[in-house]
Amino acid sequence: MSSHRKARSSAHPLARRALSVGLFAAGVAGAAAAVPAQAATGAAHAAFASDHVFSHTDRAHHTEARDSFTIRQFGTVNAAGVRNQANAVSAGCSADDHCRSVALSFQIVTIAGEHTHLNAVNLSDAVNKECTGCQTLAGAYQFVVSTPAPLTLDAGARQRLADIHRRLDALTRSTLPAAELKTRVDGLAGEVSAVLRDAVAHAPKAGAQPTVTLHRHLDGWPGH
């Protein structure tokens, strides 16, 4: 019998500009919601988004793999709250009859403004409930792009991101060993960061330096 629960949040900055990170009131669990600000014009105001992926396996349903890949372009805002979460549960299986539960969520957020207040939450949680030998993985990747002037991802960038999304779908549903799956998903996250860095490199230069920040958290699998 084994039981595991762990939840942490970690940030890996890809630029120098600090962003305020903290909790905000989440929306309905299991649903994705967003209230975007105007993309390019109009007065700055608040924006909110929540993306959540959940997978569950048990004796009656041995395998489930789910992923999400969302792009939120908020434009100029004076405040933003964003939440990205992945949860995976395996329950009641055994080493001879094991389960595999995978949940991965990629969230991309673009915001503009000189003094924007940002509350960002990025969480993953993998749980084995009396599930010896189960494979349970939850991964949350949150990319925050901050620019002084509104940034709209062009067709080329969106096409590159769509290709990464297709490959994420394939990886999520693969039967790769844990170490390789984690490495390849991290590789896709690196590609997303590269696309976003290319986008900000061509953004209007005014005021503060544009930044791309990745918040990453992986939880679960045997050998936590």
Short mmCIF file of C-alpha atoms in Angstrom, two decimals:
data_model
loop_
_atom_site.label_atom_id
_atom_site.label_comp_id
_atom_site.label_asym_id
_atom_site.label_seq_id
_atom_site.Cartn_x
_atom_site.Cartn_y
_atom_site.Cartn_z
CA MET A 1 0.00 0.00 0.00
CA SER A 2 1.31 3.43 -0.79
CA SER A 3 0.06 6.95 -0.44
CA HIS A 4 1.65 10.05 -1.90
CA ARG A 5 0.65 13.67 -2.02
CA LYS A 6 2.86 16.64 -2.71
CA ALA A 7 2.18 20.14 -3.99
CA ARG A 8 4.73 22.82 -4.62
CA SER A 9 5.19 25.77 -6.90
CA SER A 10 8.47 26.77 -8.50
CA ALA A 11 9.57 29.52 -10.82
CA HIS A 12 12.39 29.60 -13.33
CA PRO A 13 12.93 33.21 -14.57
CA LEU A 14 14.15 33.61 -18.12
CA ALA A 15 14.65 37.35 -17.76
CA ARG A 16 15.63 39.81 -15.04
CA ARG A 17 12.40 41.67 -14.50
CA ALA A 18 10.66 40.45 -11.35
CA LEU A 19 6.98 39.60 -11.43
CA SER A 20 4.76 39.52 -8.36
CA VAL A 21 3.64 35.94 -7.79
CA GLY A 22 0.89 34.95 -5.35
CA LEU A 23 -2.43 33.29 -4.84
CA PHE A 24 -5.72 34.56 -6.20
CA ALA A 25 -9.27 33.28 -6.01
CA ALA A 26 -9.61 30.36 -8.43
CA GLY A 27 -12.60 29.62 -10.62
CA VAL A 28 -14.53 26.36 -10.82
CA ALA A 29 -12.20 23.34 -10.58
CA GLY A 30 -11.78 21.39 -13.80
CA ALA A 31 -12.85 24.28 -16.02
CA ALA A 32 -10.89 26.83 -18.01
CA ALA A 33 -12.11 30.42 -17.89
CA ALA A 34 -10.81 33.79 -18.90
CA VAL A 35 -11.92 37.40 -18.85
CA PRO A 36 -9.49 39.10 -21.27
CA ALA A 37 -8.59 42.72 -21.43
CA GLN A 38 -8.72 44.52 -24.75
CA ALA A 39 -5.90 43.18 -26.93
CA ALA A 40 -4.46 46.36 -28.35
CA THR A 41 -6.50 49.43 -27.49
CA GLY A 42 -8.72 50.85 -24.79
CA ALA A 43 -8.19 51.63 -21.12
CA ALA A 44 -6.20 49.21 -18.99
CA HIS A 45 -8.22 47.03 -16.64
CA ALA A 46 -8.10 43.67 -14.86
CA ALA A 47 -7.94 40.23 -16.49
CA PHE A 48 -8.32 36.73 -15.07
CA ALA A 49 -7.75 33.19 -16.37
CA SER A 50 -7.83 29.69 -14.91
CA ASP A 51 -6.77 26.47 -16.66
CA HIS A 52 -7.03 23.08 -14.96
CA VAL A 53 -6.30 19.53 -16.20
CA PHE A 54 -7.40 16.48 -14.19
CA SER A 55 -6.86 12.76 -14.83
CA HIS A 56 -8.07 9.81 -12.73
CA THR A 57 -7.50 6.06 -13.03
CA ASP A 58 -8.65 3.09 -10.98
CA ARG A 59 -9.32 -0.66 -11.28
CA ALA A 60 -12.15 -0.06 -13.75
CA HIS A 61 -10.28 2.49 -15.85
CA HIS A 62 -6.55 1.79 -15.94
CA THR A 63 -5.25 4.55 -18.22
CA GLU A 64 -6.08 8.22 -18.64
CA ALA A 65 -3.94 10.96 -20.20
CA ARG A 66 -5.05 14.58 -20.54
CA ASP A 67 -3.33 17.78 -21.54
CA SER A 68 -4.16 21.43 -22.10
CA PHE A 69 -2.39 24.12 -24.14
CA THR A 70 -3.91 27.60 -23.81
CA ILE A 71 -2.87 31.04 -25.03
CA ARG A 72 -4.25 34.09 -23.19
CA GLN A 73 -3.41 37.46 -24.80
CA PHE A 74 -4.62 40.13 -22.37
CA GLY A 75 -3.20 43.31 -23.88
CA THR A 76 -2.79 46.30 -21.56
CA VAL A 77 -3.94 45.59 -18.01
CA ASN A 78 -3.35 47.18 -14.62
CA ALA A 79 -3.94 43.87 -12.80
CA ALA A 80 -4.04 40.21 -13.80
CA GLY A 81 -4.71 36.94 -12.00
CA VAL A 82 -3.75 33.68 -13.69
CA ARG A 83 -3.91 30.10 -12.44
CA ASN A 84 -2.56 26.96 -14.09
CA GLN A 85 -3.05 23.56 -12.46
CA ALA A 86 -2.55 19.87 -13.25
CA ASN A 87 -3.84 17.04 -11.06
CA ALA A 88 -3.39 13.30 -11.58
CA VAL A 89 -4.80 10.51 -9.39
CA SER A 90 -4.32 6.74 -9.43
CA ALA A 91 -6.40 4.71 -7.00
CA GLY A 92 -6.75 1.10 -5.95
CA CYS A 93 -4.55 -0.60 -8.56
CA SER A 94 -1.64 -2.95 -7.87
CA ALA A 95 1.84 -3.81 -9.14
CA ASP A 96 0.33 -6.69 -11.16
CA ASP A 97 -2.59 -4.60 -12.37
CA HIS A 98 -1.18 -1.07 -12.36
CA CYS A 99 -2.63 2.24 -13.54
CA ARG A 100 -1.16 5.13 -15.56
CA SER A 101 -2.51 8.65 -15.00
CA VAL A 102 -0.98 11.68 -16.74
CA ALA A 103 -2.09 15.34 -16.61
CA LEU A 104 -0.10 18.12 -18.30
CA SER A 105 -1.06 21.78 -18.64
CA PHE A 106 0.73 24.49 -20.66
CA GLN A 107 -0.58 28.03 -20.12
CA ILE A 108 0.75 31.05 -22.07
CA VAL A 109 -0.21 34.53 -20.88
CA THR A 110 0.76 37.85 -22.47
CA ILE A 111 0.26 41.09 -20.55
CA ALA A 112 1.26 44.68 -21.23
CA GLY A 113 1.76 47.69 -19.02
CA GLU A 114 4.46 49.53 -17.10
CA HIS A 115 3.15 48.83 -13.58
CA THR A 116 0.93 45.77 -13.92
CA HIS A 117 0.15 43.87 -10.71
CA LEU A 118 0.29 40.13 -11.42
CA ASN A 119 -0.94 37.28 -9.21
CA ALA A 120 0.21 33.98 -10.73
CA VAL A 121 -0.41 30.45 -9.46
CA ASN A 122 1.15 27.35 -11.02
CA LEU A 123 0.53 24.01 -9.29
CA SER A 124 0.73 20.29 -9.94
CA ASP A 125 -0.32 17.44 -7.68
CA ALA A 126 0.04 13.70 -8.29
CA VAL A 127 -1.59 11.25 -5.87
CA ASN A 128 -1.33 7.47 -5.50
CA LYS A 129 -4.17 6.11 -3.35
CA GLU A 130 -3.45 2.49 -2.35
CA CYS A 131 -1.93 2.12 -5.81
CA THR A 132 1.35 0.19 -5.61
CA GLY A 133 3.26 0.27 -8.90
CA CYS A 134 1.08 2.97 -10.45
CA GLN A 135 2.48 5.65 -12.76
CA THR A 136 1.07 9.03 -11.84
CA LEU A 137 2.42 12.29 -13.27
CA ALA A 138 1.14 15.87 -13.11
CA GLY A 139 2.99 18.71 -14.82
CA ALA A 140 2.17 22.43 -14.92
CA TYR A 141 4.03 24.90 -17.18
CA GLN A 142 3.06 28.57 -17.04
CA PHE A 143 4.67 31.09 -19.42
CA VAL A 144 4.20 34.79 -18.62
CA VAL A 145 5.17 37.34 -21.27
CA SER A 146 5.35 40.92 -20.00
CA THR A 147 5.84 43.83 -22.40
CA PRO A 148 5.42 47.60 -22.00
CA ALA A 149 3.20 47.76 -25.11
CA PRO A 150 0.57 45.17 -26.16
CA LEU A 151 2.00 42.12 -27.92
CA THR A 152 -0.02 40.05 -30.37
CA LEU A 153 1.52 36.75 -31.44
CA ASP A 154 1.72 36.68 -35.22
CA ALA A 155 0.66 33.82 -37.51
CA GLY A 156 4.17 32.37 -37.62
CA ALA A 157 4.45 32.20 -33.84
CA ARG A 158 0.99 30.71 -33.48
CA GLN A 159 1.79 28.09 -36.11
CA ARG A 160 4.95 27.08 -34.23
CA LEU A 161 2.97 26.89 -30.98
CA ALA A 162 0.27 24.78 -32.66
CA ASP A 163 2.94 22.31 -33.76
CA ILE A 164 4.26 22.10 -30.19
CA HIS A 165 0.70 21.51 -28.99
CA ARG A 166 0.27 18.58 -31.39
CA ARG A 167 3.50 17.03 -30.14
CA LEU A 168 2.43 17.56 -26.53
CA ASP A 169 -0.79 15.65 -27.29
CA ALA A 170 1.25 12.76 -28.69
CA LEU A 171 3.64 12.69 -25.74
CA THR A 172 0.85 12.81 -23.18
CA ARG A 173 -0.78 9.74 -24.71
CA SER A 174 2.47 7.84 -25.28
CA THR A 175 3.76 4.92 -23.21
CA LEU A 176 7.24 6.36 -22.77
CA PRO A 177 9.13 5.60 -19.54
CA ALA A 178 8.91 8.30 -16.90
CA ALA A 179 12.40 9.73 -17.30
CA GLU A 180 12.09 10.08 -21.08
CA LEU A 181 8.58 11.53 -20.89
CA LYS A 182 9.69 14.20 -18.42
CA THR A 183 12.75 15.07 -20.52
CA ARG A 184 10.75 15.40 -23.73
CA VAL A 185 7.99 17.48 -22.13
CA ASP A 186 10.66 19.79 -20.69
CA GLY A 187 12.09 19.99 -24.21
CA LEU A 188 8.72 21.16 -25.55
CA ALA A 189 8.57 23.77 -22.79
CA GLY A 190 11.97 25.00 -23.93
CA GLU A 191 10.64 25.32 -27.49
CA VAL A 192 7.67 27.37 -26.25
CA SER A 193 10.05 29.70 -24.39
CA ALA A 194 12.12 30.11 -27.56
CA VAL A 195 9.04 31.05 -29.61
CA LEU A 196 8.01 33.61 -27.01
CA ARG A 197 11.51 35.07 -26.74
CA ASP A 198 11.55 35.49 -30.52
CA ALA A 199 8.18 37.27 -30.30
CA VAL A 200 9.31 39.75 -27.63
CA ALA A 201 12.53 40.39 -29.55
CA HIS A 202 10.38 41.97 -32.25
CA ALA A 203 8.04 43.76 -29.84
CA PRO A 204 8.00 47.59 -29.71
CA LYS A 205 10.87 48.92 -27.57
CA ALA A 206 9.47 51.41 -25.10
CA GLY A 207 9.89 51.70 -21.38
CA ALA A 208 10.65 48.51 -19.42
CA GLN A 209 12.45 45.57 -21.00
CA PRO A 210 10.11 42.79 -22.29
CA THR A 211 10.43 39.54 -20.32
CA VAL A 212 9.48 35.87 -20.62
CA THR A 213 9.13 33.95 -17.35
CA LEU A 214 8.50 30.21 -16.97
CA HIS A 215 6.90 28.72 -13.87
CA ARG A 216 7.35 24.93 -13.95
CA HIS A 217 6.26 22.17 -11.59
CA LEU A 218 6.28 18.39 -12.07
CA ASP A 219 4.96 15.99 -9.45
CA GLY A 220 4.61 12.22 -9.17
CA TRP A 221 5.63 8.96 -10.81
CA PRO A 222 7.55 6.19 -9.01
CA GLY A 223 10.65 7.47 -7.29
CA HIS A 224 9.16 10.86 -6.42
#
